[in-house]
């Protein structure tokens, strides 16, 4: 069920629990402000989620309120994870779902990194 990305941050969401270490994840990389881990239900041979550790519901929230340090850290980690998983040469896809029409289900900003195979068209009709 897609979430309303305009709602206040819910500290009980599943990714908040992963950040706090209350739930496990298959970690790919971690920095001061960001965390990358494998998606539990991969939709491509490589399907990694990159999240900020801070309490941001969505890209909208993050881009408006995060510090420059958090934004730089997050952006660089997305690129580093792609390079570190051999995605750059063959190409890959980044996706952030935002809110109801975007189909966002977890109310903590995450960027999906897909790779490892041809990914087909951007959206199905
Ligand atoms: P959204 O639709 O919000 O953009 O994507 C949420 C993603 O989170 C989905 O791809 C889903 O498989 C993934 N996910 C949901 N719960 C968990 C979890 O507990 N652990 C991990 N690693 N991924 C999860």
Short mmCIF file of N, CA, C and O and ligand atoms in Angstrom, two decimals:
data_model
loop_
_atom_site.label_atom_id
_atom_site.label_comp_id
_atom_site.label_asym_id
_atom_site.label_seq_id
_atom_site.Cartn_x
_atom_site.Cartn_y
_atom_site.Cartn_z
N UNK A 1 0.86 -1.20 0.00
CA UNK A 1 0.00 0.00 0.00
C UNK A 1 0.90 1.25 0.00
O UNK A 1 1.65 1.45 0.95
N UNK A 2 0.84 2.05 -1.06
CA UNK A 2 1.70 3.24 -1.10
C UNK A 2 1.40 4.22 0.04
O UNK A 2 0.26 4.35 0.47
N UNK A 3 2.43 4.87 0.49
CA UNK A 3 2.30 5.78 1.63
C UNK A 3 2.08 7.23 1.16
O UNK A 3 2.36 7.57 0.03
N UNK A 4 1.61 8.03 2.09
CA UNK A 4 1.49 9.47 1.86
C UNK A 4 2.80 10.11 2.29
O UNK A 4 3.11 10.16 3.49
N UNK A 5 3.58 10.57 1.33
CA UNK A 5 4.92 11.09 1.63
C UNK A 5 4.89 12.45 2.31
O UNK A 5 5.94 12.98 2.67
N UNK A 6 3.70 13.01 2.51
CA UNK A 6 3.64 14.30 3.21
C UNK A 6 3.43 14.11 4.71
O UNK A 6 3.45 15.07 5.46
N UNK A 7 3.24 12.86 5.14
CA UNK A 7 3.04 12.60 6.57
C UNK A 7 4.37 12.77 7.33
O UNK A 7 5.44 12.62 6.75
N UNK A 8 4.29 13.05 8.63
CA UNK A 8 5.53 13.15 9.41
C UNK A 8 6.27 11.80 9.45
O UNK A 8 5.66 10.75 9.25
N UNK A 9 7.55 11.86 9.71
CA UNK A 9 8.37 10.65 9.74
C UNK A 9 7.90 9.69 10.83
O UNK A 9 7.65 10.10 11.96
N UNK A 10 7.81 8.41 10.48
CA UNK A 10 7.39 7.37 11.43
C UNK A 10 8.63 6.59 11.86
O UNK A 10 9.18 5.79 11.09
N UNK A 11 9.06 6.78 13.09
CA UNK A 11 10.30 6.15 13.57
C UNK A 11 10.18 4.64 13.73
O UNK A 11 11.18 3.97 14.03
N UNK A 12 8.97 4.10 13.56
CA UNK A 12 8.78 2.64 13.65
C UNK A 12 8.85 1.96 12.29
O UNK A 12 8.61 0.76 12.20
N UNK A 13 9.15 2.71 11.22
CA UNK A 13 9.20 2.05 9.90
C UNK A 13 10.39 1.09 9.84
O UNK A 13 11.35 1.18 10.60
N UNK A 14 10.28 0.16 8.91
CA UNK A 14 11.22 -0.97 8.87
C UNK A 14 12.67 -0.53 8.62
O UNK A 14 13.61 -1.11 9.18
N UNK A 15 12.86 0.52 7.82
CA UNK A 15 14.23 0.95 7.55
C UNK A 15 14.81 1.71 8.75
O UNK A 15 16.03 1.66 8.99
N UNK A 16 13.96 2.38 9.51
CA UNK A 16 14.44 3.01 10.75
C UNK A 16 14.96 1.94 11.69
O UNK A 16 15.99 2.11 12.36
N UNK A 17 14.26 0.81 11.73
CA UNK A 17 14.69 -0.29 12.61
C UNK A 17 16.00 -0.90 12.12
O UNK A 17 16.85 -1.29 12.91
N UNK A 18 16.17 -0.97 10.81
CA UNK A 18 17.44 -1.46 10.25
C UNK A 18 18.57 -0.50 10.62
O UNK A 18 19.65 -0.92 11.05
N UNK A 19 18.34 0.80 10.46
CA UNK A 19 19.37 1.79 10.81
C UNK A 19 19.76 1.66 12.28
O UNK A 19 20.95 1.72 12.63
N UNK A 20 18.78 1.43 13.16
CA UNK A 20 19.07 1.33 14.60
C UNK A 20 19.64 -0.04 14.98
O UNK A 20 19.98 -0.27 16.14
N UNK A 21 19.70 -0.97 14.02
CA UNK A 21 20.23 -2.30 14.31
C UNK A 21 19.22 -3.21 14.99
O UNK A 21 19.58 -4.28 15.49
N UNK A 22 17.94 -2.82 14.99
CA UNK A 22 16.90 -3.64 15.63
C UNK A 22 16.42 -4.75 14.70
O UNK A 22 15.84 -5.73 15.15
N UNK A 23 16.65 -4.56 13.40
CA UNK A 23 16.34 -5.61 12.41
C UNK A 23 17.59 -5.82 11.58
O UNK A 23 18.35 -4.86 11.33
N UNK A 24 17.82 -7.06 11.11
CA UNK A 24 19.02 -7.32 10.32
C UNK A 24 18.88 -6.84 8.87
O UNK A 24 17.76 -6.64 8.39
N UNK A 25 20.01 -6.65 8.22
CA UNK A 25 20.01 -6.42 6.77
C UNK A 25 21.28 -7.04 6.23
O UNK A 25 22.22 -7.31 6.97
N UNK A 26 21.26 -7.29 4.94
CA UNK A 26 22.44 -7.81 4.25
C UNK A 26 23.21 -6.59 3.73
O UNK A 26 22.98 -6.12 2.62
N UNK A 27 24.11 -6.11 4.57
CA UNK A 27 24.76 -4.81 4.32
C UNK A 27 25.76 -4.87 3.17
O UNK A 27 26.53 -5.80 3.05
N UNK A 28 25.73 -3.82 2.36
CA UNK A 28 26.67 -3.67 1.24
C UNK A 28 27.75 -2.64 1.61
O UNK A 28 28.93 -2.84 1.33
N UNK A 29 27.34 -1.55 2.22
CA UNK A 29 28.29 -0.48 2.57
C UNK A 29 27.63 0.44 3.58
O UNK A 29 26.40 0.52 3.67
N UNK A 30 28.47 1.13 4.33
CA UNK A 30 27.96 2.06 5.33
C UNK A 30 28.92 3.24 5.45
O UNK A 30 30.13 3.08 5.37
N UNK A 31 28.34 4.41 5.61
CA UNK A 31 29.13 5.62 5.85
C UNK A 31 28.56 6.31 7.08
O UNK A 31 27.61 5.82 7.69
N UNK A 32 29.10 7.47 7.39
CA UNK A 32 28.61 8.21 8.56
C UNK A 32 27.11 8.48 8.47
O UNK A 32 26.38 8.32 9.45
N UNK A 33 26.63 8.85 7.30
CA UNK A 33 25.24 9.29 7.17
C UNK A 33 24.35 8.36 6.35
O UNK A 33 23.16 8.66 6.18
N UNK A 34 24.89 7.29 5.79
CA UNK A 34 24.12 6.50 4.84
C UNK A 34 24.42 5.01 4.98
O UNK A 34 25.44 4.61 5.54
N UNK A 35 23.50 4.21 4.45
CA UNK A 35 23.61 2.75 4.54
C UNK A 35 23.10 2.14 3.24
O UNK A 35 22.10 2.61 2.69
N UNK A 36 23.79 1.10 2.77
CA UNK A 36 23.35 0.38 1.57
C UNK A 36 23.22 -1.09 1.92
O UNK A 36 24.09 -1.66 2.59
N UNK A 37 22.12 -1.70 1.48
CA UNK A 37 21.89 -3.13 1.77
C UNK A 37 21.06 -3.74 0.65
O UNK A 37 20.37 -3.04 -0.10
N UNK A 38 21.14 -5.06 0.56
CA UNK A 38 20.40 -5.76 -0.50
C UNK A 38 18.91 -5.74 -0.21
O UNK A 38 18.47 -5.94 0.94
N UNK A 39 18.13 -5.53 -1.27
CA UNK A 39 16.67 -5.60 -1.14
C UNK A 39 16.27 -7.03 -0.80
O UNK A 39 16.81 -8.00 -1.34
N UNK A 40 15.30 -7.17 0.09
CA UNK A 40 14.87 -8.50 0.54
C UNK A 40 14.13 -9.27 -0.55
O UNK A 40 14.07 -10.50 -0.52
N UNK A 41 13.63 -8.56 -1.53
CA UNK A 41 12.86 -9.17 -2.61
C UNK A 41 13.39 -8.65 -3.95
O UNK A 41 12.75 -7.82 -4.61
N UNK A 42 14.60 -9.12 -4.35
CA UNK A 42 15.28 -8.50 -5.50
C UNK A 42 14.51 -8.65 -6.80
O UNK A 42 13.98 -9.71 -7.11
N UNK A 43 14.47 -7.55 -7.57
CA UNK A 43 13.78 -7.53 -8.86
C UNK A 43 14.76 -7.54 -10.02
O UNK A 43 14.36 -7.44 -11.17
N UNK A 44 16.04 -7.66 -9.71
CA UNK A 44 17.10 -7.75 -10.73
C UNK A 44 18.26 -8.48 -10.07
O UNK A 44 18.31 -8.59 -8.83
N UNK A 45 19.23 -8.99 -10.86
CA UNK A 45 20.37 -9.70 -10.24
C UNK A 45 21.07 -8.84 -9.19
O UNK A 45 21.53 -9.36 -8.18
N UNK A 46 21.19 -7.56 -9.45
CA UNK A 46 21.68 -6.62 -8.43
C UNK A 46 20.51 -5.70 -8.08
O UNK A 46 19.95 -5.02 -8.95
N UNK A 47 20.10 -5.71 -6.83
CA UNK A 47 19.03 -4.81 -6.35
C UNK A 47 19.41 -4.39 -4.94
O UNK A 47 19.22 -5.13 -3.98
N UNK A 48 19.99 -3.22 -4.88
CA UNK A 48 20.51 -2.68 -3.62
C UNK A 48 19.72 -1.42 -3.27
O UNK A 48 19.37 -0.63 -4.15
N UNK A 49 19.44 -1.27 -1.98
CA UNK A 49 18.78 -0.06 -1.49
C UNK A 49 19.82 0.81 -0.80
O UNK A 49 20.63 0.30 -0.01
N UNK A 50 19.80 2.09 -1.11
CA UNK A 50 20.69 3.03 -0.42
C UNK A 50 19.79 4.02 0.31
O UNK A 50 18.86 4.58 -0.29
N UNK A 51 20.06 4.18 1.61
CA UNK A 51 19.21 5.05 2.42
C UNK A 51 20.07 6.02 3.24
O UNK A 51 21.20 5.68 3.61
N UNK A 52 19.53 7.19 3.53
CA UNK A 52 20.20 8.04 4.53
C UNK A 52 19.87 7.48 5.91
O UNK A 52 18.82 6.85 6.10
N UNK A 53 20.74 7.68 6.86
CA UNK A 53 20.46 7.23 8.23
C UNK A 53 19.49 8.18 8.94
O UNK A 53 18.83 7.81 9.90
N UNK A 54 19.42 9.40 8.46
CA UNK A 54 18.54 10.41 9.07
C UNK A 54 17.08 10.13 8.80
O UNK A 54 16.71 9.30 7.95
N UNK A 55 16.24 10.85 9.51
CA UNK A 55 14.79 10.62 9.48
C UNK A 55 14.14 11.41 8.36
O UNK A 55 13.58 12.49 8.59
N UNK A 56 14.20 10.87 7.15
CA UNK A 56 13.61 11.53 5.98
C UNK A 56 12.62 10.59 5.31
O UNK A 56 12.98 9.46 4.95
N UNK A 57 11.40 11.06 5.13
CA UNK A 57 10.35 10.22 4.56
C UNK A 57 10.63 9.90 3.10
O UNK A 57 10.45 8.77 2.64
N UNK A 58 11.06 10.92 2.37
CA UNK A 58 11.13 10.78 0.91
C UNK A 58 12.21 11.68 0.33
O UNK A 58 12.84 12.47 1.04
N UNK A 59 12.35 11.58 -0.98
CA UNK A 59 13.30 12.45 -1.68
C UNK A 59 12.92 13.91 -1.45
O UNK A 59 13.79 14.78 -1.29
N UNK A 60 11.64 14.19 -1.42
CA UNK A 60 11.18 15.56 -1.22
C UNK A 60 11.68 16.10 0.12
O UNK A 60 12.27 17.18 0.20
N UNK A 61 11.43 15.33 1.15
CA UNK A 61 11.84 15.66 2.51
C UNK A 61 13.37 15.83 2.59
O UNK A 61 13.89 16.82 3.11
N UNK A 62 14.08 14.86 2.05
CA UNK A 62 15.55 14.83 2.12
C UNK A 62 16.15 16.02 1.37
O UNK A 62 17.02 16.72 1.90
N UNK A 63 15.67 16.25 0.17
CA UNK A 63 16.28 17.32 -0.64
C UNK A 63 16.00 18.69 -0.04
O UNK A 63 16.78 19.63 -0.23
N UNK A 64 14.90 18.81 0.70
CA UNK A 64 14.56 20.10 1.32
C UNK A 64 15.24 20.30 2.67
O UNK A 64 15.62 21.43 3.00
N UNK A 65 15.41 19.22 3.44
CA UNK A 65 15.79 19.40 4.85
C UNK A 65 17.16 18.82 5.25
O UNK A 65 17.69 19.20 6.29
N UNK A 66 17.69 17.91 4.48
CA UNK A 66 18.97 17.30 4.89
C UNK A 66 20.10 18.31 4.79
O UNK A 66 20.04 19.26 4.01
N UNK A 67 21.13 18.07 5.59
CA UNK A 67 22.31 18.94 5.53
C UNK A 67 23.10 18.64 4.26
O UNK A 67 22.98 17.57 3.66
N UNK A 68 23.94 19.60 3.90
CA UNK A 68 24.80 19.37 2.73
C UNK A 68 25.66 18.13 2.95
O UNK A 68 25.88 17.35 2.03
N UNK A 69 26.14 17.94 4.17
CA UNK A 69 27.00 16.78 4.46
C UNK A 69 26.24 15.48 4.21
O UNK A 69 26.79 14.52 3.65
N UNK A 70 24.97 15.43 4.63
CA UNK A 70 24.18 14.21 4.42
C UNK A 70 23.94 13.97 2.93
O UNK A 70 24.00 12.83 2.45
N UNK A 71 23.64 15.04 2.21
CA UNK A 71 23.34 14.89 0.78
C UNK A 71 24.58 14.45 0.01
O UNK A 71 24.52 13.56 -0.84
N UNK A 72 25.71 15.03 0.35
CA UNK A 72 26.96 14.64 -0.33
C UNK A 72 27.29 13.19 0.00
O UNK A 72 27.62 12.39 -0.88
N UNK A 73 27.18 12.84 1.26
CA UNK A 73 27.50 11.48 1.71
C UNK A 73 26.61 10.46 0.98
O UNK A 73 27.09 9.45 0.45
N UNK A 74 25.33 10.75 0.92
CA UNK A 74 24.37 9.84 0.29
C UNK A 74 24.65 9.71 -1.22
O UNK A 74 24.73 8.60 -1.76
N UNK A 75 24.83 10.85 -1.86
CA UNK A 75 25.06 10.83 -3.32
C UNK A 75 26.33 10.07 -3.66
O UNK A 75 26.35 9.26 -4.60
N UNK A 76 27.36 10.31 -2.87
CA UNK A 76 28.62 9.61 -3.16
C UNK A 76 28.50 8.12 -2.88
O UNK A 76 29.09 7.30 -3.58
N UNK A 77 27.73 7.75 -1.85
CA UNK A 77 27.61 6.31 -1.57
C UNK A 77 26.85 5.60 -2.69
O UNK A 77 27.22 4.49 -3.08
N UNK A 78 25.81 6.24 -3.24
CA UNK A 78 25.10 5.61 -4.36
C UNK A 78 26.10 5.31 -5.50
O UNK A 78 26.14 4.20 -6.04
N UNK A 79 26.91 6.29 -5.84
CA UNK A 79 27.88 6.09 -6.92
C UNK A 79 28.92 5.03 -6.57
O UNK A 79 29.27 4.19 -7.41
N UNK A 80 29.37 5.04 -5.34
CA UNK A 80 30.41 4.08 -4.90
C UNK A 80 29.86 2.65 -4.94
O UNK A 80 30.55 1.72 -5.36
N UNK A 81 28.62 2.48 -4.50
CA UNK A 81 28.02 1.14 -4.51
C UNK A 81 27.86 0.65 -5.94
O UNK A 81 28.13 -0.52 -6.25
N UNK A 82 27.45 1.53 -6.83
CA UNK A 82 27.32 1.13 -8.24
C UNK A 82 28.68 0.71 -8.80
O UNK A 82 28.81 -0.35 -9.43
N UNK A 83 29.69 1.51 -8.55
CA UNK A 83 31.04 1.17 -9.04
C UNK A 83 31.53 -0.12 -8.41
O UNK A 83 32.08 -0.99 -9.09
N UNK A 84 31.32 -0.26 -7.12
CA UNK A 84 31.83 -1.41 -6.38
C UNK A 84 31.15 -2.72 -6.76
O UNK A 84 31.67 -3.79 -6.48
N UNK A 85 30.00 -2.62 -7.39
CA UNK A 85 29.29 -3.83 -7.80
C UNK A 85 29.34 -4.04 -9.30
O UNK A 85 28.54 -4.80 -9.85
N UNK A 86 30.28 -3.36 -9.96
CA UNK A 86 30.53 -3.59 -11.37
C UNK A 86 29.40 -3.11 -12.28
O UNK A 86 29.24 -3.64 -13.39
N UNK A 87 28.65 -2.14 -11.84
CA UNK A 87 27.47 -1.71 -12.62
C UNK A 87 27.78 -0.67 -13.69
O UNK A 87 27.00 -0.49 -14.62
N UNK A 88 28.88 0.03 -13.55
CA UNK A 88 29.09 1.20 -14.39
C UNK A 88 29.31 0.82 -15.85
O UNK A 88 28.72 1.41 -16.76
N UNK A 89 30.13 -0.21 -16.08
CA UNK A 89 30.48 -0.56 -17.46
C UNK A 89 29.25 -0.99 -18.26
O UNK A 89 29.08 -0.61 -19.41
N UNK A 90 28.39 -1.80 -17.65
CA UNK A 90 27.22 -2.33 -18.36
C UNK A 90 26.00 -1.43 -18.25
O UNK A 90 25.03 -1.58 -19.00
N UNK A 91 26.04 -0.52 -17.31
CA UNK A 91 24.89 0.34 -17.09
C UNK A 91 24.00 -0.17 -15.98
O UNK A 91 24.01 -1.37 -15.65
N UNK A 92 23.25 0.71 -15.39
CA UNK A 92 22.37 0.35 -14.26
C UNK A 92 21.25 1.36 -14.16
O UNK A 92 21.17 2.30 -14.96
N UNK A 93 20.39 1.19 -13.20
CA UNK A 93 19.25 2.09 -13.03
C UNK A 93 19.09 2.48 -11.58
O UNK A 93 19.21 1.64 -10.68
N UNK A 94 18.83 3.77 -11.36
CA UNK A 94 18.45 4.27 -10.04
C UNK A 94 16.98 4.64 -10.06
O UNK A 94 16.50 5.19 -11.05
N UNK A 95 16.30 4.34 -8.95
CA UNK A 95 14.87 4.63 -8.87
C UNK A 95 14.52 5.04 -7.45
O UNK A 95 14.90 4.36 -6.49
N UNK A 96 13.79 6.12 -7.31
CA UNK A 96 13.25 6.50 -5.99
C UNK A 96 11.75 6.69 -6.16
O UNK A 96 11.31 7.54 -6.94
N UNK A 97 10.97 5.87 -5.48
CA UNK A 97 9.52 6.01 -5.47
C UNK A 97 9.15 7.02 -4.39
O UNK A 97 9.65 6.92 -3.27
N UNK A 98 8.27 7.94 -4.73
CA UNK A 98 7.89 8.98 -3.78
C UNK A 98 6.37 9.06 -3.67
O UNK A 98 5.68 9.38 -4.65
N UNK A 99 5.88 8.71 -2.49
CA UNK A 99 4.46 8.92 -2.19
C UNK A 99 3.50 8.02 -2.96
O UNK A 99 3.89 7.03 -3.58
N UNK A 100 2.23 8.41 -2.91
CA UNK A 100 1.14 7.55 -3.38
C UNK A 100 1.27 7.21 -4.86
O UNK A 100 1.26 6.05 -5.24
N UNK A 101 1.38 8.21 -5.69
CA UNK A 101 1.45 7.93 -7.13
C UNK A 101 2.78 7.32 -7.52
O UNK A 101 2.89 6.65 -8.54
N UNK A 102 3.81 7.57 -6.71
CA UNK A 102 5.12 6.97 -7.00
C UNK A 102 5.22 5.53 -6.56
O UNK A 102 6.19 4.85 -6.89
N UNK A 103 4.24 5.06 -5.78
CA UNK A 103 4.25 3.66 -5.34
C UNK A 103 5.20 3.39 -4.19
O UNK A 103 5.60 2.24 -3.97
N UNK A 104 5.54 4.42 -3.41
CA UNK A 104 6.45 4.22 -2.27
C UNK A 104 5.75 3.45 -1.17
O UNK A 104 4.64 3.81 -0.76
N UNK A 105 6.40 2.39 -0.67
CA UNK A 105 5.78 1.58 0.38
C UNK A 105 6.44 1.75 1.74
O UNK A 105 5.78 1.63 2.76
N UNK A 106 7.74 1.98 1.74
CA UNK A 106 8.44 2.16 3.02
C UNK A 106 8.68 3.67 3.21
O UNK A 106 9.32 4.31 2.36
N UNK A 107 8.18 4.24 4.31
CA UNK A 107 8.24 5.69 4.49
C UNK A 107 9.56 6.21 5.04
O UNK A 107 9.59 6.98 6.00
N UNK A 108 10.63 5.75 4.43
CA UNK A 108 11.98 6.24 4.74
C UNK A 108 12.70 6.28 3.39
O UNK A 108 12.76 5.25 2.70
N UNK A 109 13.24 7.44 3.02
CA UNK A 109 13.84 7.59 1.68
C UNK A 109 14.77 6.43 1.34
O UNK A 109 15.65 6.07 2.14
N UNK A 110 14.59 5.87 0.17
CA UNK A 110 15.51 4.86 -0.33
C UNK A 110 15.62 4.99 -1.84
O UNK A 110 14.64 5.27 -2.51
N UNK A 111 16.83 4.80 -2.32
CA UNK A 111 17.06 4.73 -3.76
C UNK A 111 17.33 3.28 -4.10
O UNK A 111 18.16 2.62 -3.45
N UNK A 112 16.59 2.77 -5.08
CA UNK A 112 16.83 1.41 -5.57
C UNK A 112 17.95 1.49 -6.61
O UNK A 112 17.90 2.33 -7.52
N UNK A 113 18.91 0.60 -6.51
CA UNK A 113 19.95 0.48 -7.54
C UNK A 113 19.78 -0.90 -8.17
O UNK A 113 19.90 -1.92 -7.49
N UNK A 114 19.43 -0.89 -9.45
CA UNK A 114 19.22 -2.14 -10.19
C UNK A 114 20.35 -2.34 -11.19
O UNK A 114 20.76 -1.39 -11.87
N UNK A 115 20.82 -3.56 -11.34
CA UNK A 115 21.85 -3.84 -12.33
C UNK A 115 22.02 -5.33 -12.52
O UNK A 115 21.24 -6.14 -12.01
N UNK A 116 23.04 -5.68 -13.30
CA UNK A 116 23.37 -7.09 -13.49
C UNK A 116 22.68 -7.74 -14.65
O UNK A 116 22.92 -8.92 -14.92
N UNK A 117 21.81 -7.03 -15.36
CA UNK A 117 21.10 -7.57 -16.52
C UNK A 117 20.47 -6.41 -17.27
O UNK A 117 20.30 -5.32 -16.70
N UNK A 118 20.11 -6.63 -18.55
CA UNK A 118 19.35 -5.58 -19.23
C UNK A 118 18.05 -5.32 -18.46
O UNK A 118 17.38 -6.27 -18.04
N UNK A 119 17.71 -4.07 -18.29
CA UNK A 119 16.61 -3.71 -17.39
C UNK A 119 15.31 -3.36 -18.11
O UNK A 119 14.31 -3.07 -17.45
N UNK A 120 15.33 -3.38 -19.43
CA UNK A 120 14.09 -3.15 -20.15
C UNK A 120 13.66 -1.70 -20.11
O UNK A 120 14.40 -0.83 -19.67
N UNK A 121 12.43 -1.45 -20.56
CA UNK A 121 11.96 -0.06 -20.62
C UNK A 121 11.79 0.53 -19.23
O UNK A 121 11.64 -0.19 -18.25
N UNK A 122 11.79 1.84 -19.17
CA UNK A 122 11.77 2.52 -17.88
C UNK A 122 10.48 2.27 -17.11
O UNK A 122 10.50 2.01 -15.92
N UNK A 123 9.35 2.34 -17.82
CA UNK A 123 8.05 2.11 -17.19
C UNK A 123 7.25 1.17 -18.08
O UNK A 123 7.34 1.25 -19.29
N UNK A 124 6.44 0.32 -17.44
CA UNK A 124 5.52 -0.46 -18.26
C UNK A 124 4.31 0.41 -18.58
O UNK A 124 3.90 1.25 -17.77
N UNK A 125 3.73 0.19 -19.73
CA UNK A 125 2.61 1.05 -20.16
C UNK A 125 1.39 0.80 -19.30
O UNK A 125 1.19 -0.27 -18.79
P1 LIG B 1 9.30 1.06 -2.32
O1 LIG B 1 8.12 0.49 -3.01
O2 LIG B 1 8.95 1.71 -1.01
O3 LIG B 1 10.10 1.97 -3.22
O4 LIG B 1 10.28 -0.15 -2.05
C1 LIG B 1 10.43 -0.77 -0.81
C2 LIG B 1 11.45 -1.88 -0.99
O5 LIG B 1 11.85 -2.32 0.28
C3 LIG B 1 10.90 -3.11 -1.74
O6 LIG B 1 11.70 -3.34 -2.89
C4 LIG B 1 11.00 -4.23 -0.70
O7 LIG B 1 11.35 -5.46 -1.26
C5 LIG B 1 12.06 -3.70 0.24
N1 LIG B 1 11.93 -4.16 1.61
C6 LIG B 1 10.79 -4.16 2.37
N2 LIG B 1 11.04 -4.63 3.60
C7 LIG B 1 12.36 -4.93 3.63
C8 LIG B 1 13.23 -5.46 4.64
O8 LIG B 1 12.83 -5.73 5.77
N3 LIG B 1 14.53 -5.62 4.31
C9 LIG B 1 15.02 -5.30 3.08
N4 LIG B 1 16.32 -5.51 2.87
N5 LIG B 1 14.23 -4.81 2.10
C10 LIG B 1 12.92 -4.63 2.37
#
